[in-house]
Amino acid sequence: MRYPQGGGLTDAERAGRERVRLQAVAGFEAGEKNREIAAALRVSERSVERWRRQWREEGLAGLASKGSPGRPRLSQTQIARLERELERGPLAHGWADQRWTLARVKTMIGRLFHVSYTVEGTWRLLRRHGWSWQQPARRAIERDEDAVEVEAGGLAAGKSTAAVNGAWVVFEDEAGQSMTPPRARTWGRQGVTPVVRVRGRGAGRVSMAGMTCYKPGERSRLIYAIREYRGRKDEPKGFGWKDYRDLIIRVHTQLGGPIVLVWDNLRMHLVTPLREFFEASTAWLTVFQLPTYAPDLNPQEGIWSLVKRGIGNLAAADLGQITRAVKRKLEMLQYRPEVIDGCLAATGLML
């Protein structure tokens, strides 16, 4: 159900309700049944029954409007406290799933302030103070928000290092895609769920490593590497430390200058040979680690999201078709620096 915005009824709405009640009275006097009156006025039978009872007991005076009940009953201090509790999330208040529904917010108001709101009144209250029904973003429960704040300061230091050295800031991340494509929204007849046909046979995986590269005054770049895994004997399933080393060197060569590398704490990123490579390359390479469970700070995640969206519902005949589709999407993005810039803006980080 969708409710109108605002606190109470307008004069026009109140007058409209008065007309409906008077039409119902005409039906009462004509001896019509509640069901017939409800169908004619397009209201519920319970409303007609309530109006009939009020008409019998008090006459027309019983059907008169009692005025708008929409005046706020919570003070600004109470509203501020309610918003703080809502921001803590439903999990902190005993609900197993993390969804704020109107019924739950109504219950919260009763618990905190011993004030009874209707569901409609709760909707009006939330809308009036800037709350809306939204699709939430996901965060790992293990994520340490304090560590994210500290690391954000570390990234600021990385940007300063890049500015001093005239270096590129490079964000790295990995992704993979199997033969089963991502599900994407599609149009379908109402009440009938669309069905996407995919192959149930076939094994293998496409591994992707990508780097988004930024430098003030320069066109943003996207550089990537792709590897197929078909399940053959002695075939590597993903990228090894040498692959990462070679990709970093390729990025340095293509950009033609020093780089500040920002990536996560993947185990392969922390192996001893890579650390030794970093120590031997300090003249042109500086490395910063992202905090654990903080993919929202990495613009390369936005690139992978666009790639997955581009191959949604793809009924691939073999792994090679998946690889070609991924490459085609990545090549398109390489010629869209404004999209690469948008992925950085979505993280909230600035150069």
CSV table of C-alpha atoms in Angstrom, one decimal:
chain,number,residue,atom,x,y,z
A,1,MET,CA,0.0,0.0,0.0
A,2,ARG,CA,1.3,3.4,-0.9
A,3,TYR,CA,0.4,6.4,1.4
A,4,PRO,CA,0.3,10.0,0.5
A,5,GLN,CA,3.1,12.3,1.7
A,6,GLY,CA,2.6,14.8,4.5
A,7,GLY,CA,1.3,14.8,8.0
A,8,GLY,CA,-2.5,15.0,7.7
A,9,LEU,CA,-5.4,15.2,5.2
A,10,THR,CA,-5.8,18.2,3.0
A,11,ASP,CA,-9.1,20.1,2.8
A,12,ALA,CA,-9.9,18.6,-0.5
A,13,GLU,CA,-9.3,15.1,0.8
A,14,ARG,CA,-11.4,15.7,3.9
A,15,ALA,CA,-14.3,17.1,1.7
A,16,GLY,CA,-14.1,14.0,-0.5
A,17,ARG,CA,-14.4,11.7,2.5
A,18,GLU,CA,-17.5,13.7,3.7
A,19,ARG,CA,-19.1,13.2,0.3
A,20,VAL,CA,-18.5,9.5,0.4
A,21,ARG,CA,-20.1,9.2,3.8
A,22,LEU,CA,-23.1,11.2,2.7
A,23,GLN,CA,-23.5,8.9,-0.3
A,24,ALA,CA,-23.4,5.9,2.1
A,25,VAL,CA,-26.1,7.5,4.3
A,26,ALA,CA,-28.3,7.8,1.2
A,27,GLY,CA,-27.8,4.0,0.7
A,28,PHE,CA,-28.7,3.3,4.4
A,29,GLU,CA,-31.9,5.3,4.0
A,30,ALA,CA,-32.7,3.4,0.8
A,31,GLY,CA,-32.3,0.0,2.6
A,32,GLU,CA,-29.3,-1.1,0.6
A,33,LYS,CA,-26.9,-3.8,2.0
A,34,ASN,CA,-23.4,-3.0,3.1
A,35,ARG,CA,-21.9,-5.0,0.3
A,36,GLU,CA,-23.8,-3.1,-2.3
A,37,ILE,CA,-22.8,0.3,-0.9
A,38,ALA,CA,-19.2,-0.8,-0.5
A,39,ALA,CA,-19.0,-1.9,-4.2
A,40,ALA,CA,-20.7,1.3,-5.4
A,41,LEU,CA,-18.4,3.6,-3.4
A,42,ARG,CA,-15.3,1.4,-3.8
A,43,VAL,CA,-14.6,1.2,-0.1
A,44,SER,CA,-14.3,-1.8,2.3
A,45,GLU,CA,-17.4,-3.4,3.8
A,46,ARG,CA,-15.9,-2.9,7.3
A,47,SER,CA,-15.9,0.9,6.7
A,48,VAL,CA,-19.5,0.8,5.5
A,49,GLU,CA,-20.5,-1.3,8.6
A,50,ARG,CA,-18.8,1.2,10.9
A,51,TRP,CA,-20.5,4.2,9.2
A,52,ARG,CA,-23.9,2.5,9.5
A,53,ARG,CA,-23.4,1.9,13.2
A,54,GLN,CA,-22.3,5.5,13.8
A,55,TRP,CA,-25.3,6.7,11.8
A,56,ARG,CA,-27.8,4.6,13.9
A,57,GLU,CA,-26.3,5.8,17.2
A,58,GLU,CA,-25.6,9.4,16.5
A,59,GLY,CA,-27.2,10.3,13.1
A,60,LEU,CA,-25.3,12.5,10.7
A,61,ALA,CA,-23.3,14.1,13.5
A,62,GLY,CA,-21.6,10.7,14.1
A,63,LEU,CA,-20.3,10.6,10.6
A,64,ALA,CA,-18.7,14.1,10.8
A,65,SER,CA,-14.9,14.3,10.3
A,66,LYS,CA,-13.0,14.4,13.6
A,67,GLY,CA,-10.2,16.4,12.0
A,68,SER,CA,-6.7,15.4,10.9
A,69,PRO,CA,-4.8,13.2,13.3
A,70,GLY,CA,-1.5,13.9,11.5
A,71,ARG,CA,0.1,16.3,14.0
A,72,PRO,CA,3.4,15.0,15.2
A,73,ARG,CA,3.3,13.4,18.6
A,74,LEU,CA,7.1,13.0,19.1
A,75,SER,CA,9.4,15.9,20.0
A,76,GLN,CA,12.5,16.7,18.1
A,77,THR,CA,14.6,15.1,20.8
A,78,GLN,CA,12.6,11.9,20.5
A,79,ILE,CA,12.8,12.0,16.7
A,80,ALA,CA,16.6,12.3,17.0
A,81,ARG,CA,16.8,9.3,19.4
A,82,LEU,CA,14.5,7.2,17.1
A,83,GLU,CA,16.8,7.9,14.2
A,84,ARG,CA,19.9,6.9,16.1
A,85,GLU,CA,18.2,3.6,17.1
A,86,LEU,CA,17.1,3.0,13.5
A,87,GLU,CA,20.6,3.5,12.3
A,88,ARG,CA,21.9,0.8,14.6
A,89,GLY,CA,19.8,-1.6,12.6
A,90,PRO,CA,17.2,-4.3,13.4
A,91,LEU,CA,19.8,-6.8,14.5
A,92,ALA,CA,20.7,-4.6,17.5
A,93,HIS,CA,17.1,-4.7,18.6
A,94,GLY,CA,16.5,-8.4,18.5
A,95,TRP,CA,15.2,-9.1,15.0
A,96,ALA,CA,17.0,-11.9,13.2
A,97,ASP,CA,16.9,-10.4,9.7
A,98,GLN,CA,18.1,-6.9,9.0
A,99,ARG,CA,15.0,-5.2,7.5
A,100,TRP,CA,13.2,-2.2,8.9
A,101,THR,CA,9.5,-2.6,8.2
A,102,LEU,CA,6.8,-0.2,9.1
A,103,ALA,CA,5.4,-2.6,11.7
A,104,ARG,CA,8.8,-2.9,13.3
A,105,VAL,CA,9.4,0.8,13.4
A,106,LYS,CA,5.9,1.2,14.9
A,107,THR,CA,6.9,-1.4,17.6
A,108,MET,CA,10.2,0.5,18.2
A,109,ILE,CA,8.3,3.8,18.8
A,110,GLY,CA,6.1,2.1,21.3
A,111,ARG,CA,9.0,0.6,23.2
A,112,LEU,CA,11.0,3.8,23.3
A,113,PHE,CA,8.3,6.4,23.9
A,114,HIS,CA,5.1,4.5,24.9
A,115,VAL,CA,3.3,6.3,22.0
A,116,SER,CA,1.0,4.3,19.7
A,117,TYR,CA,1.3,5.0,16.0
A,118,THR,CA,-0.6,3.4,13.2
A,119,VAL,CA,1.3,1.8,10.3
A,120,GLU,CA,0.2,4.7,8.1
A,121,GLY,CA,1.2,7.2,10.7
A,122,THR,CA,4.6,5.6,10.9
A,123,TRP,CA,5.0,5.8,7.1
A,124,ARG,CA,4.2,9.5,7.3
A,125,LEU,CA,6.6,10.1,10.2
A,126,LEU,CA,9.5,8.4,8.4
A,127,ARG,CA,8.8,10.2,5.1
A,128,ARG,CA,8.6,13.6,6.8
A,129,HIS,CA,12.1,13.1,8.3
A,130,GLY,CA,13.8,12.0,5.2
A,131,TRP,CA,13.6,8.2,5.4
A,132,SER,CA,12.6,6.0,2.4
A,133,TRP,CA,12.2,2.3,1.3
A,134,GLN,CA,15.6,1.4,-0.2
A,135,GLN,CA,17.7,-1.5,-1.5
A,136,PRO,CA,20.4,-2.0,1.1
A,137,ALA,CA,24.1,-2.5,0.4
A,138,ARG,CA,25.8,-5.6,1.9
A,139,ARG,CA,28.6,-5.5,4.4
A,140,ALA,CA,30.5,-8.5,5.9
A,141,ILE,CA,29.6,-8.9,9.6
A,142,GLU,CA,33.4,-9.4,10.3
A,143,ARG,CA,34.2,-6.0,8.9
A,144,ASP,CA,35.9,-3.6,11.4
A,145,GLU,CA,34.6,-0.1,10.7
A,146,ASP,CA,37.3,1.4,13.0
A,147,ALA,CA,39.9,-0.3,10.9
A,148,VAL,CA,38.3,1.0,7.7
A,149,GLU,CA,38.5,4.6,9.1
A,150,VAL,CA,42.2,4.1,10.0
A,151,GLU,CA,43.0,2.6,6.6
A,152,ALA,CA,41.1,5.5,4.9
A,153,GLY,CA,43.7,7.7,6.5
A,154,GLY,CA,46.4,5.4,5.1
A,155,LEU,CA,45.0,5.8,1.6
A,156,ALA,CA,45.2,9.5,2.1
A,157,ALA,CA,48.8,9.1,2.8
A,158,GLY,CA,49.1,7.0,-0.3
A,159,LYS,CA,47.5,9.8,-2.4
A,160,SER,CA,50.1,12.2,-0.8
A,161,THR,CA,52.9,9.9,-1.8
A,162,ALA,CA,51.5,9.7,-5.4
A,163,ALA,CA,51.3,13.5,-5.6
A,164,VAL,CA,54.8,14.0,-4.4
A,165,ASN,CA,56.3,11.4,-6.7
A,166,GLY,CA,54.0,12.2,-9.7
A,167,ALA,CA,52.8,8.6,-9.5
A,168,TRP,CA,49.7,6.9,-10.6
A,169,VAL,CA,47.3,5.5,-8.0
A,170,VAL,CA,46.5,1.9,-9.1
A,171,PHE,CA,43.7,-0.2,-7.6
A,172,GLU,CA,43.9,-4.0,-8.1
A,173,ASP,CA,41.3,-6.7,-7.7
A,174,GLU,CA,40.3,-10.2,-9.0
A,175,ALA,CA,37.1,-11.8,-10.1
A,176,GLY,CA,36.0,-15.0,-11.7
A,177,GLN,CA,33.2,-16.4,-13.8
A,178,SER,CA,32.0,-19.9,-14.3
A,179,MET,CA,29.8,-21.4,-17.1
A,180,THR,CA,26.7,-20.4,-15.1
A,181,PRO,CA,26.1,-16.7,-16.0
A,182,PRO,CA,24.9,-14.0,-13.6
A,183,ARG,CA,21.2,-13.5,-13.4
A,184,ALA,CA,20.0,-10.3,-14.9
A,185,ARG,CA,16.5,-8.6,-14.8
A,186,THR,CA,14.4,-9.1,-17.9
A,187,TRP,CA,10.8,-8.3,-18.9
A,188,GLY,CA,8.2,-10.9,-18.5
A,189,ARG,CA,4.4,-11.4,-18.3
A,190,GLN,CA,3.0,-10.5,-14.9
A,191,GLY,CA,2.6,-13.5,-12.6
A,192,VAL,CA,4.9,-15.6,-14.8
A,193,THR,CA,8.6,-15.9,-13.8
A,194,PRO,CA,10.9,-15.6,-16.8
A,195,VAL,CA,13.1,-18.7,-17.4
A,196,VAL,CA,16.6,-18.4,-18.7
A,197,ARG,CA,18.1,-21.5,-20.3
A,198,VAL,CA,21.7,-22.2,-19.4
A,199,ARG,CA,23.9,-25.2,-20.0
A,200,GLY,CA,24.0,-27.7,-17.2
A,201,ARG,CA,27.2,-29.4,-18.5
A,202,GLY,CA,30.6,-28.0,-18.9
A,203,ALA,CA,33.3,-27.1,-16.4
A,204,GLY,CA,35.9,-24.4,-16.1
A,205,ARG,CA,36.3,-20.9,-14.9
A,206,VAL,CA,37.6,-17.6,-16.2
A,207,SER,CA,39.8,-15.7,-13.8
A,208,MET,CA,40.3,-12.0,-14.2
A,209,ALA,CA,42.7,-9.6,-12.6
A,210,GLY,CA,42.2,-5.9,-13.2
A,211,MET,CA,43.8,-2.6,-12.3
A,212,THR,CA,42.1,0.8,-12.5
A,213,CYS,CA,44.7,3.6,-12.8
A,214,TYR,CA,44.2,7.2,-11.9
A,215,LYS,CA,46.4,10.4,-12.0
A,216,PRO,CA,45.2,14.0,-11.9
A,217,GLY,CA,45.4,15.5,-15.4
A,218,GLU,CA,45.6,12.1,-17.1
A,219,ARG,CA,43.0,9.9,-18.7
A,220,SER,CA,42.1,7.1,-16.4
A,221,ARG,CA,43.2,3.6,-17.5
A,222,LEU,CA,42.0,0.0,-17.2
A,223,ILE,CA,44.6,-2.8,-17.5
A,224,TYR,CA,43.7,-6.4,-17.0
A,225,ALA,CA,44.8,-10.0,-17.4
A,226,ILE,CA,42.6,-13.1,-18.1
A,227,ARG,CA,43.3,-16.8,-17.5
A,228,GLU,CA,41.1,-19.8,-18.4
A,229,TYR,CA,40.9,-22.9,-16.2
A,230,ARG,CA,39.4,-26.0,-17.9
A,231,GLY,CA,40.2,-28.6,-15.2
A,232,ARG,CA,43.1,-30.2,-16.9
A,233,LYS,CA,45.9,-31.9,-15.1
A,234,ASP,CA,48.6,-29.5,-13.7
A,235,GLU,CA,46.7,-26.5,-15.0
A,236,PRO,CA,46.7,-23.6,-12.5
A,237,LYS,CA,43.3,-22.7,-11.2
A,238,GLY,CA,44.0,-19.0,-10.9
A,239,PHE,CA,46.7,-16.4,-10.7
A,240,GLY,CA,50.0,-17.0,-8.9
A,241,TRP,CA,52.5,-14.6,-7.5
A,242,LYS,CA,54.5,-14.4,-10.8
A,243,ASP,CA,51.3,-13.4,-12.6
A,244,TYR,CA,50.7,-10.5,-10.2
A,245,ARG,CA,54.4,-9.5,-10.5
A,246,ASP,CA,54.2,-9.5,-14.3
A,247,LEU,CA,50.9,-7.6,-14.3
A,248,ILE,CA,52.4,-4.9,-12.0
A,249,ILE,CA,55.5,-4.6,-14.3
A,250,ARG,CA,53.2,-4.3,-17.4
A,251,VAL,CA,51.2,-1.6,-15.7
A,252,HIS,CA,54.3,0.3,-14.8
A,253,THR,CA,55.6,0.0,-18.4
A,254,GLN,CA,52.3,1.1,-20.0
A,255,LEU,CA,51.8,4.1,-17.6
A,256,GLY,CA,55.4,5.1,-18.0
A,257,GLY,CA,55.9,6.3,-14.4
A,258,PRO,CA,55.9,5.3,-10.7
A,259,ILE,CA,52.8,3.7,-9.3
A,260,VAL,CA,51.1,3.5,-5.8
A,261,LEU,CA,49.5,0.1,-5.7
A,262,VAL,CA,46.4,-0.3,-3.6
A,263,TRP,CA,45.0,-3.9,-3.1
A,264,ASP,CA,43.4,-6.2,-0.6
A,265,ASN,CA,44.9,-8.8,1.8
A,266,LEU,CA,44.5,-11.8,-0.4
A,267,ARG,CA,46.9,-14.5,0.7
A,268,MET,CA,48.7,-14.6,-2.6
A,269,HIS,CA,49.4,-10.8,-2.3
A,270,LEU,CA,51.3,-11.4,0.9
A,271,VAL,CA,53.7,-14.2,-0.1
A,272,THR,CA,57.4,-13.8,0.5
A,273,PRO,CA,58.5,-13.6,-3.2
A,274,LEU,CA,56.1,-10.7,-3.8
A,275,ARG,CA,57.3,-8.9,-0.7
A,276,GLU,CA,60.9,-9.3,-2.0
A,277,PHE,CA,59.9,-7.9,-5.4
A,278,PHE,CA,58.3,-4.9,-3.7
A,279,GLU,CA,61.4,-4.2,-1.7
A,280,ALA,CA,63.5,-4.4,-4.8
A,281,SER,CA,61.2,-2.0,-6.7
A,282,THR,CA,60.8,0.8,-4.2
A,283,ALA,CA,62.2,3.3,-6.7
A,284,TRP,CA,58.9,3.2,-8.6
A,285,LEU,CA,56.5,1.1,-6.6
A,286,THR,CA,54.7,1.8,-3.2
A,287,VAL,CA,52.1,-0.7,-1.9
A,288,PHE,CA,49.2,0.0,0.4
A,289,GLN,CA,46.8,-2.7,1.8
A,290,LEU,CA,43.0,-2.2,1.9
A,291,PRO,CA,41.3,-3.1,5.1
A,292,THR,CA,39.7,-6.6,5.4
A,293,TYR,CA,36.1,-6.9,4.1
A,294,ALA,CA,36.1,-3.5,2.5
A,295,PRO,CA,35.5,-4.0,-1.2
A,296,ASP,CA,33.5,-0.8,-1.4
A,297,LEU,CA,36.8,1.1,-1.2
A,298,ASN,CA,38.1,-0.5,-4.4
A,299,PRO,CA,36.9,1.0,-7.7
A,300,GLN,CA,37.9,-2.1,-9.5
A,301,GLU,CA,34.8,-3.8,-7.9
A,302,GLY,CA,32.7,-1.4,-9.9
A,303,ILE,CA,34.4,-2.6,-13.1
A,304,TRP,CA,33.6,-6.2,-12.2
A,305,SER,CA,30.0,-5.3,-11.5
A,306,LEU,CA,29.7,-3.8,-15.0
A,307,VAL,CA,31.3,-6.8,-16.6
A,308,LYS,CA,29.0,-9.2,-14.8
A,309,ARG,CA,26.0,-7.1,-15.8
A,310,GLY,CA,27.2,-7.2,-19.4
A,311,ILE,CA,27.2,-11.1,-19.5
A,312,GLY,CA,23.9,-11.5,-17.6
A,313,ASN,CA,21.7,-14.4,-18.8
A,314,LEU,CA,24.4,-15.5,-21.3
A,315,ALA,CA,23.7,-19.0,-22.5
A,316,ALA,CA,27.4,-19.8,-23.4
A,317,ALA,CA,28.2,-22.8,-25.6
A,318,ASP,CA,31.6,-23.3,-24.0
A,319,LEU,CA,34.1,-21.5,-21.8
A,320,GLY,CA,35.7,-19.8,-24.7
A,321,GLN,CA,32.4,-17.9,-25.3
A,322,ILE,CA,32.5,-16.6,-21.7
A,323,THR,CA,36.1,-15.5,-22.1
A,324,ARG,CA,35.3,-13.6,-25.4
A,325,ALA,CA,32.3,-11.9,-23.8
A,326,VAL,CA,34.4,-10.8,-20.8
A,327,LYS,CA,37.2,-9.5,-23.0
A,328,ARG,CA,34.8,-7.6,-25.2
A,329,LYS,CA,33.2,-5.9,-22.2
A,330,LEU,CA,36.6,-5.0,-20.7
A,331,GLU,CA,37.8,-3.6,-24.0
A,332,MET,CA,34.7,-1.4,-24.2
A,333,LEU,CA,35.4,-0.1,-20.7
A,334,GLN,CA,39.0,0.7,-21.6
A,335,TYR,CA,37.6,3.3,-24.0
A,336,ARG,CA,35.2,4.8,-21.4
A,337,PRO,CA,37.5,6.7,-19.0
A,338,GLU,CA,34.4,8.6,-17.6
A,339,VAL,CA,33.0,5.2,-16.5
A,340,ILE,CA,36.3,4.3,-14.8
A,341,ASP,CA,36.2,7.7,-13.1
A,342,GLY,CA,32.7,7.0,-12.0
A,343,CYS,CA,33.8,3.7,-10.3
A,344,LEU,CA,36.3,5.8,-8.2
A,345,ALA,CA,33.6,8.3,-7.3
A,346,ALA,CA,31.3,5.5,-6.1
A,347,THR,CA,33.8,4.6,-3.5
A,348,GLY,CA,33.8,8.1,-1.9
A,349,LEU,CA,37.6,8.4,-2.4
A,350,MET,CA,39.1,11.4,-4.1
A,351,LEU,CA,42.4,12.0,-5.7
